[in-house]
mmCIF file of C-alpha atoms in Angstrom:
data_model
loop_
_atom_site.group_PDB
_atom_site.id
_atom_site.type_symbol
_atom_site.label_atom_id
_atom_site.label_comp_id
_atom_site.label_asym_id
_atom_site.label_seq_id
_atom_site.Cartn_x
_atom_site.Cartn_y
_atom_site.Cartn_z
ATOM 1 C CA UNK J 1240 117.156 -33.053 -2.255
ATOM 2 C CA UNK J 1241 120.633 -31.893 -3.446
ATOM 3 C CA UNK J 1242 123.009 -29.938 -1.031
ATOM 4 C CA UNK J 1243 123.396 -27.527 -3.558
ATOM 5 C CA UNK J 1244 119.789 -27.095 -4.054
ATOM 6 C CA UNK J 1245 119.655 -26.156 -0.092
ATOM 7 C CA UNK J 1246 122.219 -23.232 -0.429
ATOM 8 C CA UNK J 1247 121.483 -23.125 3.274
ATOM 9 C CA UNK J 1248 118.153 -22.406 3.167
ATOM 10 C CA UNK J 1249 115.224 -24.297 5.195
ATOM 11 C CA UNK J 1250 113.164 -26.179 2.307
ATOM 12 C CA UNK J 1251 110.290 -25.223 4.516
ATOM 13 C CA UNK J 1252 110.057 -21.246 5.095
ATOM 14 C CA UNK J 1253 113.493 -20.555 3.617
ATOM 15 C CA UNK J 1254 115.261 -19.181 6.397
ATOM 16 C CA UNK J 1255 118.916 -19.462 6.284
ATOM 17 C CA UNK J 1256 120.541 -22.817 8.015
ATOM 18 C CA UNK J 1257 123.595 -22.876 9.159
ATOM 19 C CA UNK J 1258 125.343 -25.828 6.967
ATOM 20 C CA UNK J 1259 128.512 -27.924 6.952
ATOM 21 C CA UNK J 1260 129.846 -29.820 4.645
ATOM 22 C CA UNK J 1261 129.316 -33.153 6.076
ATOM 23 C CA UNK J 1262 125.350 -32.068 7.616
ATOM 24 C CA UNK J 1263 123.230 -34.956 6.801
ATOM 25 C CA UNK J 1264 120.647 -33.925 9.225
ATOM 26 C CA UNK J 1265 119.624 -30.110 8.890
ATOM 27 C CA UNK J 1266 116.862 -28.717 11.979
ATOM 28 C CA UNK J 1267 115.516 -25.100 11.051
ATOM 29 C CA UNK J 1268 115.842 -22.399 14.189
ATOM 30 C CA UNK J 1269 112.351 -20.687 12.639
ATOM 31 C CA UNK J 1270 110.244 -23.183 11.995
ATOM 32 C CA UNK J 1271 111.233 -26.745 13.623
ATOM 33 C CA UNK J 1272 111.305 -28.149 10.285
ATOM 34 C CA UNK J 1273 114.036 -31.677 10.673
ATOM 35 C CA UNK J 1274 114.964 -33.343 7.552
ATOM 36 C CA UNK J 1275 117.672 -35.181 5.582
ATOM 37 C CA UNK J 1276 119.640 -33.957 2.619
ATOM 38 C CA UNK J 1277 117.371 -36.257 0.604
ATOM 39 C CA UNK J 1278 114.092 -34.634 1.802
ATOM 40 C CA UNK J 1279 113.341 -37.379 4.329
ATOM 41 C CA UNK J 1280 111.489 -35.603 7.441
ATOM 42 C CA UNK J 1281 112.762 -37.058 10.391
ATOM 43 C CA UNK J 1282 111.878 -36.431 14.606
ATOM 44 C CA UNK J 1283 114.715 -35.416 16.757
ATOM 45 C CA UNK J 1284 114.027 -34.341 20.034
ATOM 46 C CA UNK J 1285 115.337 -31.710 22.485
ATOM 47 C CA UNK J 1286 116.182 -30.837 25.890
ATOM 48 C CA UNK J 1287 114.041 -28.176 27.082
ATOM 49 C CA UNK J 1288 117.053 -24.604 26.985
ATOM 50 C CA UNK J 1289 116.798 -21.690 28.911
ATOM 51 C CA UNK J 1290 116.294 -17.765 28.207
ATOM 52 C CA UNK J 1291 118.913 -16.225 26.481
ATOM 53 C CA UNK J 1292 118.761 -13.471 29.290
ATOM 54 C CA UNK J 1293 118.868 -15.907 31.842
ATOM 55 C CA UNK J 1294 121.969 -17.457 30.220
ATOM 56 C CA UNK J 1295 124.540 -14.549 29.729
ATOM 57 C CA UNK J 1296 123.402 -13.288 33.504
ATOM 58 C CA UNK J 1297 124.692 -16.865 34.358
ATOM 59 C CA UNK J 1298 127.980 -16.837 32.397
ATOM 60 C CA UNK J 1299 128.667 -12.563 33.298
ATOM 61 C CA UNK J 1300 128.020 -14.109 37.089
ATOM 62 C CA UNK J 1301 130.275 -16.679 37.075
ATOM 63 C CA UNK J 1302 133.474 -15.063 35.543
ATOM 64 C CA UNK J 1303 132.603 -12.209 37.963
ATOM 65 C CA UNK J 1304 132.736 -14.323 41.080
ATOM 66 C CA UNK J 1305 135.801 -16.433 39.804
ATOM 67 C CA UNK J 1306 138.033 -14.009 38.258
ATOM 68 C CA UNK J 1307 136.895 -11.122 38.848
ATOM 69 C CA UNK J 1308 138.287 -8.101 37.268
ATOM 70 C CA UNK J 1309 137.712 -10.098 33.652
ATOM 71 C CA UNK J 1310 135.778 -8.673 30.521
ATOM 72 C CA UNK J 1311 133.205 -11.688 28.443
ATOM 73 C CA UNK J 1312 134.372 -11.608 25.160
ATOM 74 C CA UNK J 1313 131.790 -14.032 23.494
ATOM 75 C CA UNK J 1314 129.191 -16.208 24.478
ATOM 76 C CA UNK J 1315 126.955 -18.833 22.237
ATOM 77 C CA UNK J 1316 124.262 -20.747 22.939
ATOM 78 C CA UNK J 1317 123.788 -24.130 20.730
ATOM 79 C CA UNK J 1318 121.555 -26.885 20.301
ATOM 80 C CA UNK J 1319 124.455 -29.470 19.747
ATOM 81 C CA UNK J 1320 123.358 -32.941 18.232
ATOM 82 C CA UNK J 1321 123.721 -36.584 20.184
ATOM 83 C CA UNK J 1322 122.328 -39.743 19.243
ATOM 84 C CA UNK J 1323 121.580 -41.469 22.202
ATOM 85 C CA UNK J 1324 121.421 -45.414 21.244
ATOM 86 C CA UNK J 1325 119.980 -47.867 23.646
ATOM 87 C CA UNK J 1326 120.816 -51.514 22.998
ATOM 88 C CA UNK J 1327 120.947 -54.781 24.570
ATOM 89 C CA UNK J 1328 124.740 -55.990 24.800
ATOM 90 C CA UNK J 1329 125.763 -59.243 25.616
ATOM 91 C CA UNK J 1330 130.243 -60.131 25.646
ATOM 92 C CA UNK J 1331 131.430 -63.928 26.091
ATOM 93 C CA UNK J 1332 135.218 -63.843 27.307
ATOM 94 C CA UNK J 1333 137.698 -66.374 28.555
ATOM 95 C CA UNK J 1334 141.193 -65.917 29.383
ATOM 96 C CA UNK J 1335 143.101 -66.047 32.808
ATOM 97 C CA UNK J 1336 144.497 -63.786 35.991
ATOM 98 C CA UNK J 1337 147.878 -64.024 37.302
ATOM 99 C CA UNK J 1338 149.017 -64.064 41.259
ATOM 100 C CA UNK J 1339 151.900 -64.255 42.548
ATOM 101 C CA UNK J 1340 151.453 -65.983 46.118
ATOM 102 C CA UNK J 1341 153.643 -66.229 49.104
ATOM 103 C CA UNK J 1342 154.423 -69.289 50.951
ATOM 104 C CA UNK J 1343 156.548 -69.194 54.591
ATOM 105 C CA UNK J 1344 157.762 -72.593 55.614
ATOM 106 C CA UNK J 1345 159.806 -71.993 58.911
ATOM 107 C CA UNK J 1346 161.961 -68.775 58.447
ATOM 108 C CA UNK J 1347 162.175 -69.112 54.580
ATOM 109 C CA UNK J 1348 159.491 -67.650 52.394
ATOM 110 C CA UNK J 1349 158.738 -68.589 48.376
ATOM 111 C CA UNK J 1350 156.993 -67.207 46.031
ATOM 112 C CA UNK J 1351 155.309 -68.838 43.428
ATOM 113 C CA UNK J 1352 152.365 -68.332 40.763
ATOM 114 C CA UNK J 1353 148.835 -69.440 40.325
ATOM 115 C CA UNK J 1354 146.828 -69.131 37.161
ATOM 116 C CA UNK J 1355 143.271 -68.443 37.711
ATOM 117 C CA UNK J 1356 140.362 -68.946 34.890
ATOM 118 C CA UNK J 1357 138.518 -66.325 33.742
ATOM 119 C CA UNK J 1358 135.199 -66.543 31.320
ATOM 120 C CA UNK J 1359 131.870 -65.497 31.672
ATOM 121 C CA UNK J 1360 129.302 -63.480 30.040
ATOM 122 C CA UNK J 1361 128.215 -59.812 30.473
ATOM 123 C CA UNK J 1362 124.344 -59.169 29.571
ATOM 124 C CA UNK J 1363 123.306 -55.614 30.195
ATOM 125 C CA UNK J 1364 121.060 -53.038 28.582
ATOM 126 C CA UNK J 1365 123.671 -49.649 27.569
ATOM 127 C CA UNK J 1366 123.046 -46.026 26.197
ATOM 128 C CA UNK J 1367 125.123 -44.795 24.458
ATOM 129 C CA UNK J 1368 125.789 -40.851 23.785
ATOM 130 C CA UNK J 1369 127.209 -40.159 20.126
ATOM 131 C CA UNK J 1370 127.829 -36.556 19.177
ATOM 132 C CA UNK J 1371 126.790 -36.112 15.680
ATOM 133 C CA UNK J 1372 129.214 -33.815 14.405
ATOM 134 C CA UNK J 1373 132.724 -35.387 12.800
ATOM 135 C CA UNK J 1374 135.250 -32.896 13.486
ATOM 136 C CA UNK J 1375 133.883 -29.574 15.413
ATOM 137 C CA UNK J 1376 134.401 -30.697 19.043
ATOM 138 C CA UNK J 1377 132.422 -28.839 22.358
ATOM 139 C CA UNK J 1378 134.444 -27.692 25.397
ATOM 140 C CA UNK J 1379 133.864 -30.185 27.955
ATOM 141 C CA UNK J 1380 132.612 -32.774 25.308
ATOM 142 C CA UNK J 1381 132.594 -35.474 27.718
ATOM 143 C CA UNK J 1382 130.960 -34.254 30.499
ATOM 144 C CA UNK J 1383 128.521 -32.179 27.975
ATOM 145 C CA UNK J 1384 127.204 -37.064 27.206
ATOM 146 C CA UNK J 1385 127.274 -37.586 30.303
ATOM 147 C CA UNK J 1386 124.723 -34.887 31.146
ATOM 148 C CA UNK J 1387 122.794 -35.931 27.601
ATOM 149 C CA UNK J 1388 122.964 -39.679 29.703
ATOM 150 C CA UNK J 1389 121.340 -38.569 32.544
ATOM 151 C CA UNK J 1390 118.522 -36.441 31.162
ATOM 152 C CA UNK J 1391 117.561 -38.520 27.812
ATOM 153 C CA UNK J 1392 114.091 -39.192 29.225
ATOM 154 C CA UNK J 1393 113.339 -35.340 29.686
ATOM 155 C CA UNK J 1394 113.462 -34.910 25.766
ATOM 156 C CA UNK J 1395 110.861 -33.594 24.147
ATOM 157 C CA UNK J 1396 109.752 -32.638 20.299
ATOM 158 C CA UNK J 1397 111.482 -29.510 18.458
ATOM 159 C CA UNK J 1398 108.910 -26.704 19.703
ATOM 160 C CA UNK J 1399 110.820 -23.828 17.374
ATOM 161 C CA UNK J 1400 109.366 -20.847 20.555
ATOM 162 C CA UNK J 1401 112.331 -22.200 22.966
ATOM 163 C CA UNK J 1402 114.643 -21.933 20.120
ATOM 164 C CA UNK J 1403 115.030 -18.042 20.123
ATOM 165 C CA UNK J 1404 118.399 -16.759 20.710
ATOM 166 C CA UNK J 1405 119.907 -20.479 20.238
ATOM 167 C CA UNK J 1406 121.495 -21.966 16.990
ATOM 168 C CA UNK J 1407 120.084 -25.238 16.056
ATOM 169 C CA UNK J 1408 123.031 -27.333 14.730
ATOM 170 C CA UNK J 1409 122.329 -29.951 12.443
ATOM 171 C CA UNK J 1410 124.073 -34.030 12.532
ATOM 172 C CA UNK J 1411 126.528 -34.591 10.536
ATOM 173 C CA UNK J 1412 125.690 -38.875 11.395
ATOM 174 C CA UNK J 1413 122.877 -40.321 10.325
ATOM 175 C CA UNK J 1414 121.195 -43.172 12.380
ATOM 176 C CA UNK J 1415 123.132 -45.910 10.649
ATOM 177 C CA UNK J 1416 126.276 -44.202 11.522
ATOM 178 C CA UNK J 1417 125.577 -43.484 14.654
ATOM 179 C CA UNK J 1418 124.571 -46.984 15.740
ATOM 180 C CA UNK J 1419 127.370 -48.601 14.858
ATOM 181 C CA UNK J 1420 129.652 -45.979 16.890
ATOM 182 C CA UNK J 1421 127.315 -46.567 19.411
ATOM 183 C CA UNK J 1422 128.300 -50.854 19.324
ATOM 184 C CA UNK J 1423 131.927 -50.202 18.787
ATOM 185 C CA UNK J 1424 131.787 -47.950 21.857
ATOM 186 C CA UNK J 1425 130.180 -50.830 24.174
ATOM 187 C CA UNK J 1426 132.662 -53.267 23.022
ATOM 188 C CA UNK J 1427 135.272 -51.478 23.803
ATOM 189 C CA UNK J 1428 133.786 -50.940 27.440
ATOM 190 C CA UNK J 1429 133.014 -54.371 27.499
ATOM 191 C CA UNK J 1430 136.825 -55.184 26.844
ATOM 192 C CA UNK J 1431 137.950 -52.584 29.266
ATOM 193 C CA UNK J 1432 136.542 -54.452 31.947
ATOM 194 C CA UNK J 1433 137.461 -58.056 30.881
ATOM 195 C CA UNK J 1434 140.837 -56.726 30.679
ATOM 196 C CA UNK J 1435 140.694 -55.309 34.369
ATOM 197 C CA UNK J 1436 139.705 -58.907 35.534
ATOM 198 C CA UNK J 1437 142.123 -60.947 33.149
ATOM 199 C CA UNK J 1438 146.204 -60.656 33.143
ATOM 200 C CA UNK J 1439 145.640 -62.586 29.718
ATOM 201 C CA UNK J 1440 142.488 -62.638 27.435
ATOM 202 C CA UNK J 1441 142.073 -65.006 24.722
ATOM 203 C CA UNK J 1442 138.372 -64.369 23.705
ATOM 204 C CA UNK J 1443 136.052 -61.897 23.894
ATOM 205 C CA UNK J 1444 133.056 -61.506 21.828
ATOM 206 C CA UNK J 1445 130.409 -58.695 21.545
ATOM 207 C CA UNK J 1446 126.875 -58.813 20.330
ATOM 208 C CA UNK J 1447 124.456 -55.971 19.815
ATOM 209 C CA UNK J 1448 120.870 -55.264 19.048
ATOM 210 C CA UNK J 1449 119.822 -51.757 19.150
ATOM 211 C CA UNK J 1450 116.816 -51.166 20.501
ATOM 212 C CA UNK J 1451 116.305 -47.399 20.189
ATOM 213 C CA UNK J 1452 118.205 -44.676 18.966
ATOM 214 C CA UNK J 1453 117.040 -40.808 18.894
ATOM 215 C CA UNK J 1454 118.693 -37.642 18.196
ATOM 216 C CA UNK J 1455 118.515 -35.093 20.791
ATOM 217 C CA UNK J 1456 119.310 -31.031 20.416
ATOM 218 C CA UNK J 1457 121.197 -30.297 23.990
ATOM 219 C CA UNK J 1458 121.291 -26.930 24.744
ATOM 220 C CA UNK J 1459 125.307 -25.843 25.290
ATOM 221 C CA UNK J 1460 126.716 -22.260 25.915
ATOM 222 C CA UNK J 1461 129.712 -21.910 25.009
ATOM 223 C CA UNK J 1462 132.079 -18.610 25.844
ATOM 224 C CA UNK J 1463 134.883 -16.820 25.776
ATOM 225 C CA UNK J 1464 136.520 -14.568 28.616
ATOM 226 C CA UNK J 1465 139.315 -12.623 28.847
ATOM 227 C CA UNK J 1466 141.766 -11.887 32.014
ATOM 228 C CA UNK J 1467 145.097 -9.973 32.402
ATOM 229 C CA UNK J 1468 145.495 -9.919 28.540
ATOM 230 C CA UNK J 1469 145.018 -13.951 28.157
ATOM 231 C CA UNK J 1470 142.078 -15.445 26.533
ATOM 232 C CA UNK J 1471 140.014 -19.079 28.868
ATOM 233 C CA UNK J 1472 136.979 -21.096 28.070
ATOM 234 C CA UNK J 1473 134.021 -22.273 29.687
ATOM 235 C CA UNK J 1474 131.099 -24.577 28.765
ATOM 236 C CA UNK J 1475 127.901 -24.275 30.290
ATOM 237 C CA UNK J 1476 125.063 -26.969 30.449
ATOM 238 C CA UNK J 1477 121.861 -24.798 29.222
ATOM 239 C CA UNK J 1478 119.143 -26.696 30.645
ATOM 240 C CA UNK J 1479 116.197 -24.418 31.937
ATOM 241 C CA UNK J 1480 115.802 -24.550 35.726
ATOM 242 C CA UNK J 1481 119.182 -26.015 35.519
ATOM 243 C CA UNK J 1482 122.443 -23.525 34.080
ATOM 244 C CA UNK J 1483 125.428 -24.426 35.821
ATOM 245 C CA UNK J 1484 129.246 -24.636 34.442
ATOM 246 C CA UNK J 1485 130.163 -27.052 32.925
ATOM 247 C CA UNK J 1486 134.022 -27.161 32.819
ATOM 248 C CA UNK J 1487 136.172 -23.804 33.091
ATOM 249 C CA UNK J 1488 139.636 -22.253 32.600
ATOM 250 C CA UNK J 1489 140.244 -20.392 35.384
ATOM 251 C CA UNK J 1490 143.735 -17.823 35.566
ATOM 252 C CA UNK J 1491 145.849 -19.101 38.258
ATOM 253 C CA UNK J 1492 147.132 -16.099 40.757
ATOM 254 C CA UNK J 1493 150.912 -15.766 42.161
ATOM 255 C CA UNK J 1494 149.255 -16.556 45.510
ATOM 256 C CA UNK J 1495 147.549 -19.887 44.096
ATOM 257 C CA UNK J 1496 151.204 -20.872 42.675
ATOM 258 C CA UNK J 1497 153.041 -20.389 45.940
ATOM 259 C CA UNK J 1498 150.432 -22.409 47.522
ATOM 260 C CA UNK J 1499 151.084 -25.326 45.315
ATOM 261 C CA UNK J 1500 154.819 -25.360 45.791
ATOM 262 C CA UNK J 1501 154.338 -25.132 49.902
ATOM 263 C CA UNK J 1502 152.243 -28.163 49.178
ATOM 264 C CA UNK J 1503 155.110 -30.085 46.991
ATOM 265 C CA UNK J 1504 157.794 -28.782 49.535
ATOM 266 C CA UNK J 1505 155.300 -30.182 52.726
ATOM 267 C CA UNK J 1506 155.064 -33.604 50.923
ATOM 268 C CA UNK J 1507 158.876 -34.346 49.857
ATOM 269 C CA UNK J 1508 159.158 -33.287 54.425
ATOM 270 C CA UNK J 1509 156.630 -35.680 55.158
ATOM 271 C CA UNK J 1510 158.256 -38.239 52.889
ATOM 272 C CA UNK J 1511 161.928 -37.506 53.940
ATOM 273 C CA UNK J 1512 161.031 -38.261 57.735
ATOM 274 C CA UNK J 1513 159.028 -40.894 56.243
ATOM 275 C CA UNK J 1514 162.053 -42.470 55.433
ATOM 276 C CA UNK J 1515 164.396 -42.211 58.910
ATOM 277 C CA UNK J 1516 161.492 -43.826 60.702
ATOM 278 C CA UNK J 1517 161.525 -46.584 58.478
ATOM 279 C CA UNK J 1518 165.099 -47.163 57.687
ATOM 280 C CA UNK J 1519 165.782 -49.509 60.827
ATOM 281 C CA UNK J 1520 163.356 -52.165 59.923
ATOM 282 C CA UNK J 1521 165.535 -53.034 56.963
ATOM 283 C CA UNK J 1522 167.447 -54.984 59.912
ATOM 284 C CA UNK J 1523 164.565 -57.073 61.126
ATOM 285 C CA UNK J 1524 165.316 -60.539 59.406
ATOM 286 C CA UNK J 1525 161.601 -61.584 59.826
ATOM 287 C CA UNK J 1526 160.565 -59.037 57.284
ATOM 288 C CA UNK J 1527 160.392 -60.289 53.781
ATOM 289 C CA UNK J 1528 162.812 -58.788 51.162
ATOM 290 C CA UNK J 1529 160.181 -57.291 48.980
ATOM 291 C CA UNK J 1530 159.264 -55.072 51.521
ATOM 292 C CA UNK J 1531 162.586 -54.227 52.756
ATOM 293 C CA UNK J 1532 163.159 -52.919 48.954
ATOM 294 C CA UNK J 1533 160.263 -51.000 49.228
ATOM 295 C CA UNK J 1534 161.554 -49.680 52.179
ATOM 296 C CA UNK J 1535 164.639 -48.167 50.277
ATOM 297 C CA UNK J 1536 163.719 -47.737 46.839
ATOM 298 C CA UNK J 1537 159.786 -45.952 47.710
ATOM 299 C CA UNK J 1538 160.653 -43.139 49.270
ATOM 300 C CA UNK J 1539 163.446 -41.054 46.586
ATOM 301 C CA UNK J 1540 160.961 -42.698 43.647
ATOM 302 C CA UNK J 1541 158.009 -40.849 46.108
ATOM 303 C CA UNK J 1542 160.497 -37.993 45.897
ATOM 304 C CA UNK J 1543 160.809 -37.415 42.885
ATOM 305 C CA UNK J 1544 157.396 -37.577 41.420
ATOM 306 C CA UNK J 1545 156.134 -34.916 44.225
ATOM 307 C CA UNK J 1546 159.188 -32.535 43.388
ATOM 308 C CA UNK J 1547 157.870 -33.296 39.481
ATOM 309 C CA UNK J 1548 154.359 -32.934 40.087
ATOM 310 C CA UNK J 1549 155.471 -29.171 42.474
ATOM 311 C CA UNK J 1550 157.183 -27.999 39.566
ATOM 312 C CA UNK J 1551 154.881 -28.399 37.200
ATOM 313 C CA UNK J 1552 151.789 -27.254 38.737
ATOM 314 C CA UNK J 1553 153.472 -24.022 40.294
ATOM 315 C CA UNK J 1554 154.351 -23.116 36.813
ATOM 316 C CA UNK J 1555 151.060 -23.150 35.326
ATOM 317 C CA UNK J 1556 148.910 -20.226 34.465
ATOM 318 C CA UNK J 1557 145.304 -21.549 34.359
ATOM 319 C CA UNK J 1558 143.668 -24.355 36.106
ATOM 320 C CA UNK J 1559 140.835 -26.453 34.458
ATOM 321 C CA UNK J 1560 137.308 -26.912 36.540
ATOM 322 C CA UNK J 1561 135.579 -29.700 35.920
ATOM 323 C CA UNK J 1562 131.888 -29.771 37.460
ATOM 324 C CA UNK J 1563 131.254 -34.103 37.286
ATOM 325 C CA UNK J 1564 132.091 -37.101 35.293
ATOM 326 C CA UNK J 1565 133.211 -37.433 31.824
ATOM 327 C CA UNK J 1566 130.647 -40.301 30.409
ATOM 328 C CA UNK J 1567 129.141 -41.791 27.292
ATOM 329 C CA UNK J 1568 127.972 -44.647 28.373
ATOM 330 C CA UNK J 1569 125.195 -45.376 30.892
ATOM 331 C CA UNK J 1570 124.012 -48.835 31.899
ATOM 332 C CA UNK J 1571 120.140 -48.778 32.363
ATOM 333 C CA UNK J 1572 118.982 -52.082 32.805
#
């Protein structure tokens, strides 16, 4: 079946699809229908969404108790695409970690290194949560998988009556694709961790073997609020039962600025007197020189990064809300 032959029509009962150029996967709102470009029906699932009413009563609620005096400018409720990949990974690695030791013989104290081996093997069972479009990203994308993670075994077939008032968006991945984002991604966790275990790795292998690997329709509203003439975003996770925020701009007030720079101003005190109580055990010979630098150099470099960290928060306007983890991979077995 030829993309052109589509014209964004459902090959099915011909109601209009919303298309991009990349969809390789295209799921009709009207009549469940799920197929490739090529004509090839295929199953995805979904994660049971909630009324539309329910939703914008949600979304009006929270902006009302968070910002108050605030006006919704636009709010959309999508069935975005994941492929969530199972598969049985298995990394061999070898390399080494690096201490540096201390060693006190009388009143002098060395320091010297030791090189410790690291190899092994990691066997676990992953899934994996890979969005299936290529460029058009979701507010809150991260913690939109991790949520996809936790509730894959709620999915359920396309039942086109819980679609109403949500857009069905199509993949733009196919299952090939997807799989082998889905390996590169638990490789690269694999690595992650071999690397917070080695100073130095020479080797480390990754095999997998998918197991299963299913695209699920997660219901997502999306919206758009406006406050004192500036424009924020919020995400919300549209499960029925189950419509909470997601991740939020929220306007910062004068009064929440202020507060912030008290709080810089309190810690550069606290780190000031910090450092008159500390400065006469720079005299004690018993204490070893590393800490006696610490002694001196810690508290300006302290300092510093709390007057830096002041400055900057107390001159933002919005802060960002984050309701859990960010997460795309899930170890299950």
């Amino acid at each position: 079946m030829e993309r052109e032959g589509l014209a964004g029509k459902c090959p099915n009962c011909g109601a209009p699809i919303e298309l991009s150029p990349d969809t390789v996967v295209l799921i009709c709102n009207y009549c469940g229908l799920a197929t490739t470009l090529e004509g090839v029906q295929v199953k995805p699932l979904m994660i049971e969404c909630e009324d539309w009413g329910a939703v914008r009563t949600a979304v009006d609620s929270f902006v009302r108790s968070r910002v108050g005096d605030a006006s919704v400018r636009e709010v959309r409720a999508v069935m975005v695409p994941f492929w969530v990949v199972e598969m049985d990974v298995s990394t061999r690695y070898n390399g080494y970690r690096r201490e540096i030791r201390t060693k006190t013989t009388g009143r002098r104290t060395t320091t010297y290194t030791v090189y410790i081996p690291v190899k092994g093997v990691i066997r676990e069972k992953v899934a994996v949560a890979v969005y299936g479009r290529r460029f058009e990203s979701v507010f809150g994308l991260g913690l939109v998988k991790n949520s996809v993670l936790r509730r894959r075994t709620e999915s359920q077939p396309i039942n086109p009556q819980m679609l109403k008032g949500w857009a069905a968006i199509g993949s733009e991945l196919d299952m090939k694709e997807a799989v082998e984002a889905a390996k590169t991604r638990a490789a690269e966790e694999h690595r992650r961790r071999v690397e917070a275990m080695a100073t130095k790795v020479f080797d480390c292998y990754t095999e997998a073997t998918q197991s299963t690997a299913l695209l699920v329709l997660y219901p997502i509203v999306e919206a758009r609020y406006e406050s004192a003439g500036k424009s924020y975003r919020l995400s919300f996770d549209g499960v029925r039962g189950s419509v909470k925020p997601l991740m939020a701009e929220l306007p910062l007030t004068m009064k929440g600025r202020a507060v912030r720079s008290i709080a810089a101003a309190a810690a550069i005190l606290a780190i000031s007197l910090a450092t008159v109580a500390l400065q006469p055990l720079i005299w004690i010979e018993e204490i070893p020189d590393e800490l006696k630098l610490a002694i001196v150099a810690g508290p300006p470099v302290a300092s510093m990064i709390a007057g830096a960290v002041g400055a900057y928060t107390a001159s933002q306007e919005q802060r960002l809300m984050k309701a859990g983890e960010e997460r795309d991979l899930m170890v299950v077995a």
